[in-house]
Amino acid sequence: MLLVLLLMHAGTIAQDLKEIDSLLVIVESTRDAKTKMNAEVQLAWQYLEHDDTKALGYSSSGLELAWQFGDSAKIVKAGRIKGQASRRLDKPNEAIEIFLKILPIAERNKFIDEQKKILNALALAYTYQAIYDKALDYNFQSLVLRETNGTRDEISITLNNIGLVYFKLHNYESALKYYDQCVAIKMDIKNLSNLDVIYLNMGLCYLQLRKYPEAREYTLKGLSVCRENCSAETTMIGEYGLGEASYWLRDFVDAEKHLMTSLKLAREKNDLRWQGENLVYLGVIYFDSKDYEKSISTLIAADSIATLGGYNQIKIESYKHLSRVYSATKDFERASIFQKKLIQFSDSLIGRELVTSIGRIQANYEERENIATIASKEVIIEQERDLNVAVTFIAMLTGLLVLVLHFGNRNMKRVNAKLYEAKEVIQRQNKELEYKNRELDIQVDKKTVDLARVNTSLKQVNDELDNFIYKTSHDIRGPLASLRGMCNVALMDVQDPTALEYLRKLDATAERLNSILTRLVIINQINNSKLTVRPIDFKSIVNDVMMLEKKKGLPPDLAVNIKIDNDVDVESDQELVRIVLENLIDNAIKFYNDSDRVDSFINVSITGTDNGGAKVRVVDNGIGISEASPGKLFQMFSRASERSETGGIGLYITKTATEKIGGRVGLLTTPEGFTEFYVIFPRSPFAEIERFERRLG
């Protein structure tokens, strides 16, 4: 039987490793973000049983993608795996933070299975941090939920965790009560998983109750459950229990042997908690053996490990025994220091408020049980009373029924005749309704066909319009280029001043028409382009735009001031961002104030926003906007000034590109009377979804 179990376990491990390999291939090769997210979350779940560090890495990456897509189910699952891995890697604070973040999302979406697991893991994290009131509160919440929506096996897990909290609170009788309930359920359902750990926990309780034979009995009982197949963790805890039992039986040599074995296993597993537990008792053994120097160094090591792992109960034990050692060595100053630390730390963890809070939590849970018991008894009494009333009522009804049947027989034939007539009327009406329904179905089908035809026609017209704009612009730009070339040749050959003036005007007009056609092509590209999202380097884009403007020729008396914050972090489509910035800056330069009495300037600033996006402001003291309604400026062919050379397309392009990447653009007049165009870019095209989920969570 044991060989069969080992073969099954080996087969399971091989299957897990095969699935891990296939998931790794997907993560490394796919370019689809959603596929990668699903694979990383599944990979984190697989690694949770083999490698906590890798589980933490893949769950963190999967969680980040889940936030971007606003996938609540994946947010909860990836967050729960990340929290469990963090707790196992001795990062309880990080574990608690992520559990508290995802618990409301699980509750709101009624992810009951995940909610139970999160409550259980959150309670364990608070237990290891010695925040026992919160640990007990979340354990009781888990117990109530599992009693309503869970299996008896799940209930036994929560009972074991509640026993652990009471053990940490030194309420060993209550701890044993919950451990006994846990064992009873496991024996009843014939599920022996983790039974070894529960027996070991019971052994630790009997140790604290100074019932050392019982403590040794339950510790050996726990180790006998798994025998030679005990995990390293089970062996570590069992050796600790045997060591502590031997200590209280005053067999210091045997105690040290077991504790050193447990400490070695804890160090191999990098388990800070059990390293600290073993070091504390080794320090006590050395104290009782009067090896004070070794006792002090061991207890200080326990305190350091407890500080590193955030295990406050171990710190309390370290302070208590360090105070005893220094008192024995007559170093009363240090003894006093550790005594004060012990008092302060104990008061902060197990003070009056904690005791009151735990009492309230326990009372609330017990009151819930009492109310349920009273309610069930009241229901039984109410049911009996209702039954008596029902019997009396039935007897009365029986008598009435006899009378009704007597008179009913005479009327039955008359009623049946009327029912037959009504049936014929209903059948006639049903036939009429069937005919009308067929007519209606025919009309609906006809309208559906017409609607599909119209939609197809509209799509064809839109496609033809886009194609027309694209082809027409390219077809016209060829002759325009030829026309400009002939103008340039004529400008070199013609000497007549009047002809030269006409040729220059013709060349300028051709250039403006070429610019308008170019912008129409840009509009077509914006409407039909797919977003390519990547980090935006605003400094690089603005520098490129300014180099282009310098080549075109900047007015010599125009001051351009640029200020870009270093911490602006935006992901968007770089080409669309460039189009927006180029149009706004080019507009400001084009409409600058050329009066000798005005110091013309353009101020370009790019700063971060509160929600992680970016705000671009282009302020100038140019000729101003003559349009009465600023909103019309962003419409096609609306011109802000007679200087406009593109027929009023530039600002329309700006608005179209901004909306394509989820931003918004607007026009303001500053208090000084200057013109300000502003654009607000979101942190990413997925920023709204992520901000919505964070607000919920």
XYZ file of C-alpha atoms in Angstrom:
697
model
C 0.000 0.000 0.000
C 2.823 2.392 0.906
C 4.602 1.623 -2.399
C 1.413 2.413 -4.341
C 1.078 5.754 -2.543
C 4.716 6.624 -3.290
C 4.265 5.779 -6.985
C 1.098 7.892 -7.139
C 2.928 10.808 -5.470
C 5.856 10.500 -7.904
C 3.417 10.463 -10.824
C 1.714 13.612 -9.493
C 5.067 15.425 -9.174
C 6.043 14.412 -12.732
C 2.682 15.650 -14.029
C 3.130 18.973 -12.161
C 6.639 19.457 -13.608
C 5.358 18.681 -17.115
C 2.595 21.274 -16.729
C 5.133 23.816 -15.362
C 7.348 23.283 -18.442
C 4.438 23.842 -20.831
C 3.395 27.006 -18.963
C 6.977 28.345 -19.042
C 6.995 27.932 -22.845
C 3.772 29.967 -23.098
C 5.100 32.763 -20.825
C 8.377 33.073 -22.735
C 6.941 32.832 -26.271
C 3.513 34.522 -26.289
C 3.024 38.160 -27.229
C -0.603 38.249 -26.147
C -0.801 39.958 -22.742
C -3.960 38.114 -21.618
C -2.539 34.706 -22.515
C 0.634 35.582 -20.645
C -1.374 36.729 -17.594
C -3.339 33.447 -17.444
C -0.178 31.367 -17.829
C 1.714 33.324 -15.133
C -1.118 32.985 -12.596
C -1.387 29.236 -13.279
C 2.412 28.925 -13.083
C 2.453 30.729 -9.712
C -0.182 28.290 -8.419
C 1.909 25.301 -9.568
C 5.104 26.690 -7.978
C 3.320 27.391 -4.672
C 3.776 23.716 -3.800
C 7.453 23.542 -4.900
C 9.205 26.938 -4.906
C 7.764 29.905 -2.937
C 10.252 32.375 -4.455
C 9.190 31.566 -8.019
C 5.549 31.514 -6.951
C 6.000 35.057 -5.608
C 7.663 36.261 -8.821
C 5.081 34.880 -11.265
C 2.111 35.857 -9.087
C 3.429 39.446 -8.877
C 3.806 39.659 -12.662
C 0.386 38.048 -13.258
C -1.239 40.369 -10.704
C 0.165 43.456 -12.460
C -1.349 42.336 -15.787
C -4.651 41.448 -14.080
C -4.888 45.017 -12.704
C -4.296 46.373 -16.243
C -7.098 44.256 -17.710
C -9.438 44.805 -14.745
C -9.912 41.020 -14.393
C -11.342 40.681 -10.853
C -11.085 36.876 -10.751
C -7.420 36.888 -11.739
C -6.687 39.842 -9.384
C -8.050 37.852 -6.440
C -6.354 34.555 -7.343
C -2.947 36.068 -8.186
C -3.112 38.316 -5.099
C -3.956 35.375 -2.839
C -1.035 33.307 -4.208
C 1.309 36.295 -3.820
C 0.188 36.770 -0.218
C 0.652 33.071 0.635
C 4.137 33.012 -0.938
C 5.103 36.226 0.893
C 3.987 34.758 4.241
C 5.950 31.559 3.642
C 9.022 33.651 2.749
C 8.777 35.435 6.139
C 7.234 38.615 4.751
C 4.064 38.794 6.890
C 3.572 42.550 6.479
C 3.547 42.295 2.677
C 1.226 39.283 2.889
C -1.268 41.147 5.109
C -1.207 44.198 2.826
C -2.126 42.231 -0.304
C -4.735 40.079 1.516
C -6.525 43.193 2.849
C -6.474 44.661 -0.669
C -8.068 41.701 -2.440
C -10.485 40.531 0.301
C -13.134 43.237 -0.471
C -12.932 42.372 -4.202
C -13.560 38.681 -3.427
C -16.488 39.592 -1.127
C -18.008 42.005 -3.641
C -17.821 39.502 -6.506
C -18.942 36.575 -4.273
C -15.799 34.517 -4.950
C -16.639 32.309 -1.942
C -13.806 29.750 -2.370
C -11.167 32.480 -2.685
C -12.749 34.415 0.204
C -12.396 31.389 2.501
C -8.737 30.894 1.538
C -7.924 34.605 1.982
C -9.558 34.770 5.432
C -7.624 31.669 6.500
C -4.282 32.994 5.180
C -4.893 36.466 6.670
C -5.599 34.944 10.087
C -2.347 32.932 9.930
C -0.322 36.024 8.955
C -1.714 37.983 11.922
C -1.040 34.983 14.185
C 2.650 34.913 13.252
C 2.830 38.660 13.910
C 1.264 38.179 17.363
C -1.693 40.413 16.471
C -4.018 37.903 18.063
C -7.287 39.838 18.200
C -7.285 40.311 14.417
C -6.112 36.731 13.924
C -9.008 35.415 16.029
C -11.505 37.736 14.314
C -10.551 36.552 10.792
C -10.464 32.915 11.951
C -14.029 33.158 13.287
C -15.134 34.888 10.055
C -13.577 31.970 8.152
C -15.284 29.436 10.443
C -18.724 31.017 9.957
C -18.257 31.098 6.165
C -17.001 27.514 6.037
C -19.830 26.247 8.253
C -22.252 27.825 5.731
C -20.513 27.187 2.393
C -17.693 24.750 3.095
C -16.846 21.103 3.692
C -16.121 19.466 7.039
C -12.467 19.180 6.016
C -12.295 22.978 5.565
C -13.966 23.462 8.964
C -11.304 21.239 10.581
C -8.532 23.448 9.110
C -10.056 26.588 10.641
C -10.568 24.851 14.021
C -6.854 23.960 14.019
C -5.921 27.598 13.257
C -8.151 28.895 16.071
C -6.430 26.437 18.413
C -3.071 27.870 17.321
C -4.181 31.441 18.240
C -5.331 30.338 21.700
C -2.013 28.520 22.109
C -0.162 31.764 21.385
C -2.403 33.543 23.913
C -1.366 30.922 26.525
C -4.988 29.760 26.772
C -4.005 26.128 26.344
C -7.318 24.627 27.535
C -9.216 26.529 24.815
C -6.550 25.559 22.277
C -6.943 21.863 23.154
C -10.742 22.188 22.885
C -10.489 23.352 19.246
C -7.740 20.822 18.438
C -9.966 18.008 19.814
C -12.874 19.204 17.616
C -10.526 19.246 14.616
C -9.282 15.680 15.267
C -12.867 14.424 15.803
C -13.935 15.756 12.370
C -10.871 14.261 10.650
C -11.477 10.838 12.234
C -15.165 10.995 11.278
C -14.520 11.832 7.608
C -11.444 9.532 7.520
C -9.137 12.298 6.347
C -5.725 11.929 8.008
C -4.015 14.805 6.167
C -2.132 17.137 8.553
C -3.179 14.915 11.481
C 0.505 14.641 12.387
C 0.775 18.451 12.713
C -2.375 18.657 14.869
C -1.049 15.987 17.261
C 2.225 17.928 17.474
C 0.294 21.121 18.312
C -1.581 19.253 21.042
C 1.736 18.016 22.388
C 2.960 21.623 22.616
C -0.205 22.546 24.564
C 0.375 19.748 27.087
C 3.961 20.983 27.453
C 2.712 24.403 28.543
C 0.188 22.782 30.914
C 3.188 20.939 32.455
C 1.677 17.574 31.540
C 4.947 16.283 30.163
C 4.076 12.593 29.688
C 0.975 13.590 27.668
C 3.115 16.073 25.730
C 5.634 13.386 24.825
C 2.807 10.934 23.998
C 1.091 13.299 21.508
C 4.406 14.358 19.946
C 5.377 10.725 19.290
C 1.799 10.088 18.121
C 2.172 12.881 15.535
C 5.488 11.506 14.271
C 4.032 7.992 14.089
C 1.297 9.152 11.685
C 3.778 9.848 8.900
C 6.661 7.658 10.168
C 9.606 7.572 7.728
C 7.617 9.686 5.238
C 7.396 12.693 7.561
C 8.111 15.990 5.854
C 11.066 18.093 6.970
C 8.624 20.553 8.561
C 6.806 17.837 10.542
C 10.116 16.354 11.725
C 11.321 19.837 12.688
C 8.232 20.552 14.827
C 8.271 17.036 16.335
C 11.935 17.302 17.323
C 11.190 20.681 18.909
C 8.320 19.187 20.929
C 10.458 16.250 22.112
C 13.255 18.651 23.041
C 10.956 20.877 25.082
C 9.406 17.835 26.814
C 12.860 16.520 27.720
C 13.776 19.951 29.084
C 10.817 19.998 31.470
C 11.627 16.405 32.459
C 15.093 17.854 33.296
C 16.958 15.714 30.759
C 19.003 18.611 29.349
C 21.274 16.422 27.182
C 18.361 14.778 25.372
C 16.585 18.156 25.130
C 19.613 19.813 23.503
C 19.980 16.922 21.031
C 16.361 17.191 19.824
C 16.401 21.013 19.703
C 19.661 21.104 17.724
C 18.153 18.640 15.197
C 15.064 20.852 14.881
C 17.246 23.992 14.542
C 19.299 22.366 11.772
C 16.132 21.517 9.803
C 14.783 25.053 10.325
C 18.006 26.551 8.969
C 17.929 24.224 5.943
C 14.356 25.388 5.236
C 15.285 29.001 6.067
C 12.321 28.979 8.469
C 12.924 32.013 10.701
C 10.041 31.290 13.055
C 11.229 27.818 14.104
C 14.849 28.945 14.205
C 13.753 31.512 16.797
C 11.637 28.991 18.765
C 14.531 26.504 19.011
C 17.099 29.177 19.898
C 14.917 30.426 22.776
C 14.734 26.989 24.403
C 18.413 26.277 23.767
C 19.151 29.570 25.538
C 17.020 28.437 28.485
C 18.844 25.065 28.629
C 22.223 26.816 28.688
C 20.917 29.109 31.446
C 19.817 26.179 33.587
C 23.174 24.529 32.881
C 24.816 27.775 34.116
C 26.569 28.356 30.768
C 25.516 32.036 30.899
C 27.740 33.297 28.077
C 26.357 30.716 25.634
C 22.829 31.384 26.883
C 23.167 35.143 26.214
C 24.554 34.708 22.684
C 21.833 32.161 21.831
C 18.995 34.360 23.126
C 20.362 37.453 21.332
C 20.449 35.384 18.112
C 16.802 34.430 18.728
C 15.900 38.119 19.203
C 17.662 39.066 15.935
C 15.832 36.369 13.966
C 12.501 37.376 15.534
C 13.129 41.000 14.514
C 14.015 39.930 10.969
C 10.901 37.783 10.589
C 8.520 40.007 12.573
C 7.736 37.241 15.125
C 6.818 39.294 18.172
C 6.082 36.395 20.554
C 9.646 35.101 20.126
C 10.960 38.583 20.972
C 8.933 38.544 24.212
C 10.405 35.156 25.211
C 13.929 36.355 24.323
C 13.570 39.499 26.461
C 12.176 37.506 29.408
C 15.045 35.007 29.499
C 17.764 37.615 28.760
C 16.537 39.522 31.814
C 16.873 36.332 33.896
C 20.402 35.575 32.593
C 21.694 39.100 33.246
C 20.175 39.027 36.743
C 21.942 35.732 37.445
C 25.269 37.229 36.267
C 24.562 40.308 38.449
C 24.554 42.608 35.408
C 21.520 44.386 36.827
C 21.700 47.322 34.409
C 21.214 45.091 31.352
C 18.724 42.964 33.229
C 16.679 46.117 33.863
C 16.903 47.145 30.212
C 15.498 43.819 28.994
C 12.889 43.773 31.747
C 11.617 47.165 30.562
C 11.632 45.970 26.950
C 9.675 42.904 28.011
C 7.046 44.967 29.855
C 6.684 47.529 27.059
C 6.527 44.922 24.287
C 4.138 42.649 26.190
C 1.835 45.591 26.973
C 1.816 46.613 23.299
C 0.866 43.099 22.158
C -1.153 41.580 25.006
C -2.464 44.652 26.798
C -5.875 45.505 28.090
C -7.151 46.557 24.657
C -6.111 43.223 23.105
C -7.722 41.217 25.914
C -10.897 43.296 25.594
C -10.897 42.896 21.810
C -10.382 39.123 21.995
C -13.125 38.835 24.618
C -15.492 40.802 22.405
C -14.682 38.701 19.316
C -15.114 35.435 21.203
C -18.338 36.684 22.827
C -19.729 37.690 19.420
C -19.024 34.232 18.018
C -20.478 32.422 21.050
C -23.487 34.765 21.032
C -24.062 33.814 17.400
C -24.124 30.138 18.402
C -26.477 30.835 21.344
C -28.817 32.870 19.169
C -28.858 30.074 16.589
C -29.698 27.512 19.319
C -32.468 29.672 20.806
C -33.825 30.420 17.339
C -33.938 26.703 16.490
C -35.881 25.948 19.704
C -38.289 28.798 19.047
C -38.813 27.451 15.534
C -39.680 23.994 16.968
C -42.192 25.518 19.439
C -43.679 27.647 16.695
C -43.953 24.618 14.430
C -45.791 22.623 17.123
C -48.193 25.503 17.708
C -48.773 25.862 13.998
C -49.352 22.103 13.757
C -52.133 22.224 16.394
C -53.810 25.126 14.643
C -53.465 23.302 11.316
C -55.124 20.128 12.691
C -58.119 22.134 13.949
C -58.333 24.039 10.705
C -58.160 20.831 8.646
C -61.046 19.318 10.640
C -63.168 22.375 9.887
C -62.178 22.272 6.250
C -63.141 18.594 6.017
C -66.696 19.412 7.075
C -66.917 22.284 4.679
C -65.469 20.116 1.919
C -68.331 17.642 2.265
C -70.848 20.467 1.779
C -68.898 21.882 -1.141
C -68.746 18.517 -2.889
C -72.480 18.072 -2.432
C -73.298 21.408 -4.089
C -70.384 21.170 -6.463
C -71.682 18.083 -8.252
C -74.810 19.938 -9.382
C -72.823 22.811 -10.784
C -70.065 20.732 -12.368
C -71.908 20.022 -15.612
C -72.848 23.678 -16.026
C -69.247 24.741 -15.357
C -67.893 22.138 -17.801
C -70.166 23.471 -20.531
C -68.904 27.010 -19.955
C -65.329 25.752 -19.896
C -65.844 24.051 -23.255
C -67.152 27.306 -24.755
C -64.220 29.204 -23.252
C -61.818 26.634 -24.665
C -63.180 27.136 -28.176
C -62.819 30.930 -27.804
C -59.241 30.538 -26.586
C -58.352 28.216 -29.464
C -59.766 30.743 -31.932
C -57.763 33.535 -30.303
C -54.622 31.381 -30.320
C -54.965 30.819 -34.067
C -55.349 34.555 -34.634
C -52.278 35.217 -32.465
C -50.241 32.602 -34.367
C -51.154 34.297 -37.663
C -50.212 37.735 -36.295
C -46.945 36.354 -34.883
C -46.047 34.889 -38.289
C -46.754 38.232 -39.920
C -44.675 39.995 -37.268
C -41.792 37.532 -37.703
C -41.838 38.146 -41.464
C -41.687 41.929 -40.902
C -38.888 41.578 -38.316
C -36.856 39.361 -40.680
C -37.374 41.869 -43.488
C -36.283 44.799 -41.279
C -33.272 42.781 -40.097
C -32.212 42.147 -43.697
C -32.710 45.854 -44.507
C -30.658 46.875 -41.453
C -27.844 44.485 -42.378
C -27.891 45.860 -45.929
C -27.711 49.442 -44.621
C -24.843 48.558 -42.248
C -22.950 46.885 -45.090
C -23.583 49.908 -47.296
C -22.406 52.322 -44.586
C -19.232 50.308 -44.022
C -18.604 50.246 -47.768
C -19.142 54.008 -47.992
C -16.773 54.628 -45.056
C -14.142 52.361 -46.576
C -14.558 54.044 -49.968
C -14.307 57.482 -48.299
C -11.070 56.516 -46.508
C -9.742 55.014 -49.748
C -10.816 58.121 -51.677
C -9.050 60.454 -49.246
C -5.907 58.336 -49.319
C -5.768 57.903 -53.113
C -6.897 61.435 -53.924
C -4.287 62.984 -51.640
C -1.541 60.861 -53.215
C -2.807 61.459 -56.768
C -2.945 65.246 -56.257
C 0.418 65.463 -54.485
C 2.189 64.187 -57.640
C 0.955 66.991 -59.900
C 1.510 69.470 -57.059
C 5.132 68.395 -56.798
C 5.498 68.824 -60.562
C 3.831 72.250 -60.364
C 6.179 73.382 -57.592
C 9.142 72.070 -59.574
C 8.079 74.086 -62.648
C 7.569 77.163 -60.447
C 11.076 76.811 -59.028
C 12.546 76.457 -62.545
C 10.531 79.453 -63.758
C 11.654 81.528 -60.767
C 15.250 80.971 -61.869
C 14.599 81.790 -65.560
C 11.901 84.542 -65.552
C 13.132 88.108 -65.081
C 9.848 90.040 -65.217
C 9.001 91.279 -61.620
C 5.225 90.836 -62.083
C 5.613 87.302 -63.374
C 8.013 86.473 -60.543
C 5.442 87.654 -57.970
C 2.736 85.486 -59.533
C 5.044 82.487 -59.614
C 5.957 82.930 -55.907
C 2.252 83.145 -54.960
C 1.509 80.058 -57.071
C 4.369 78.158 -55.336
C 3.155 79.186 -51.855
C -0.425 78.156 -52.720
C 0.775 74.770 -53.957
C 2.768 74.321 -50.738
C -0.311 75.114 -48.583
C -2.421 72.677 -50.621
C 0.275 70.008 -50.195
C 0.238 70.648 -46.406
C -3.570 70.272 -46.293
C -3.397 66.985 -48.241
C -0.666 65.710 -45.894
C -2.862 66.446 -42.863
C -5.855 64.717 -44.478
C -3.667 61.620 -44.871
C -2.657 61.929 -41.194
C -6.355 62.021 -40.169
C -6.963 58.864 -42.211
C -3.954 57.176 -40.550
C -5.138 58.152 -37.048
C -8.648 56.785 -37.618
C -7.401 53.432 -38.998
C -4.250 52.882 -36.941
C -3.862 50.319 -34.140
C -2.388 51.526 -30.861
C 1.200 50.494 -30.093
C 1.602 51.127 -26.363
C 5.059 51.723 -24.862
C 6.724 54.158 -22.401
C 6.735 57.758 -23.682
C 9.933 59.863 -23.589
C 8.455 63.386 -23.687
C 11.885 65.068 -23.677
C 12.989 63.201 -26.804
C 9.738 63.965 -28.647
C 9.784 67.703 -27.753
C 13.457 67.961 -28.780
C 12.650 66.373 -32.176
C 9.731 68.790 -32.669
C 11.912 71.824 -31.826
C 14.655 70.659 -34.227
C 12.011 70.432 -36.980
C 10.733 73.936 -36.138
C 14.291 75.315 -36.204
C 14.800 73.851 -39.681
C 11.554 75.510 -40.805
C 12.786 78.768 -39.273
C 11.950 80.151 -35.822
C 11.202 83.877 -35.455
C 14.394 85.487 -34.059
C 12.583 87.464 -31.309
C 10.477 84.509 -30.042
C 11.484 82.953 -26.676
C 10.588 79.247 -26.335
C 10.730 77.913 -22.741
C 10.427 74.141 -22.121
C 9.965 72.465 -18.708
C 9.428 68.681 -18.449
C 9.245 66.876 -15.082
C 11.523 63.844 -14.719
C 8.951 61.673 -12.898
C 6.309 61.676 -15.669
C 5.525 58.012 -16.364
C 3.066 57.469 -19.240
C 2.553 54.527 -21.600
C 0.862 55.384 -24.918
C 1.227 55.404 -28.720
C 4.398 57.402 -29.439
C 3.415 58.515 -32.965
C 0.037 59.903 -31.834
C 1.684 61.716 -28.883
C 4.203 63.221 -31.322
C 1.384 64.425 -33.641
C -0.379 66.138 -30.687
C 2.751 67.914 -29.402
C 3.927 68.892 -32.906
C 0.585 70.509 -33.807
C 0.264 72.460 -30.519
C 3.854 73.784 -30.598
C 3.661 74.557 -34.346
C 0.364 76.421 -33.788
C 1.857 78.552 -31.019
C 4.887 79.441 -33.170
C 2.752 80.152 -36.232
C 0.468 82.611 -34.380
C 3.169 84.413 -32.348
C 2.884 88.180 -31.828
C 5.318 89.908 -34.222
C 4.846 93.379 -32.695
C 8.069 95.171 -31.718
C 6.393 96.296 -28.466
C 5.769 92.724 -27.221
C 8.317 90.229 -25.924
C 6.848 87.162 -27.583
C 7.177 83.842 -25.766
C 5.925 80.247 -25.766
C 5.941 78.195 -22.531
C 5.742 74.404 -22.918
C 5.340 72.423 -19.654
C 4.721 68.694 -19.080
C 3.875 67.556 -15.550
C 2.459 64.450 -13.876
C -1.168 64.235 -12.723
C -2.583 62.824 -9.470
C -3.846 59.648 -11.168
C -0.497 58.862 -12.825
C -1.050 60.513 -16.198
C 0.527 63.624 -17.746
C -0.664 67.185 -18.444
C 0.807 69.206 -21.331
C 0.345 73.014 -21.297
C 1.332 75.259 -24.234
C 0.945 78.932 -23.217
C 1.756 81.855 -25.527
C 1.163 85.615 -25.763
C 0.506 85.477 -29.497
C -2.228 87.133 -31.520
C -4.947 85.259 -29.579
C -8.030 83.344 -30.668
C -10.762 85.253 -32.448
C -13.263 82.383 -32.399
C -16.175 83.142 -30.060
C -16.809 79.480 -29.209
C -13.537 77.644 -28.304
C -15.160 74.251 -28.875
C -15.588 74.979 -32.603
C -11.823 75.422 -33.020
C -11.358 71.646 -32.830
C -13.798 71.028 -35.696
C -12.501 70.358 -39.213
C -11.919 73.455 -41.398
C -12.456 75.842 -38.453
C -9.699 78.496 -38.593
C -8.471 80.360 -35.524
C -6.852 83.137 -37.573
C -6.265 84.316 -41.111
C -2.651 83.181 -40.673
C -3.808 79.555 -40.757
C -2.205 77.835 -43.729
C -3.861 74.428 -43.348
C -7.519 75.385 -43.695
C -8.338 74.679 -40.033
C -7.206 71.018 -39.889
C -4.348 71.183 -37.344
C -6.474 71.433 -34.185
C -8.901 68.804 -35.533
C -5.920 66.422 -35.935
C -4.839 67.250 -32.373
C -8.285 66.431 -30.968
C -8.623 63.211 -33.039
C -5.192 61.883 -31.999
C -5.778 62.800 -28.315
C -9.133 61.028 -28.136
C -7.661 57.974 -29.904
C -5.302 57.406 -26.926
C -7.932 58.178 -24.289
C -6.905 61.781 -23.516
C -8.666 65.126 -23.775
C -7.669 68.533 -25.164
C -8.974 72.008 -24.368
C -8.432 75.753 -24.663
C -8.200 78.275 -21.809
C -7.386 81.931 -21.333
C -4.954 82.470 -18.440
C -5.561 85.193 -15.799
C -2.902 87.287 -17.608
C -4.881 87.038 -20.858
C -2.533 84.567 -22.544
C -3.719 81.675 -24.723
C -3.320 78.174 -23.217
C -3.877 74.872 -25.004
C -3.756 71.860 -22.657
C -3.800 68.092 -23.209
C -4.263 65.444 -20.510
C -2.843 61.993 -21.298
C -3.919 58.975 -19.176
C -1.231 56.813 -17.581
C -2.077 54.131 -20.169
C -5.017 53.191 -22.415
C -6.016 50.813 -19.576
C -5.764 53.487 -16.852
C -9.534 53.906 -16.402
C -10.090 50.187 -15.795
C -7.198 49.994 -13.340
C -8.306 53.118 -11.471
C -11.857 51.708 -11.223
C -10.640 48.412 -9.713
C -8.316 50.179 -7.262
C -11.157 52.374 -6.118
C -13.262 49.247 -5.518
C -10.440 47.369 -3.829
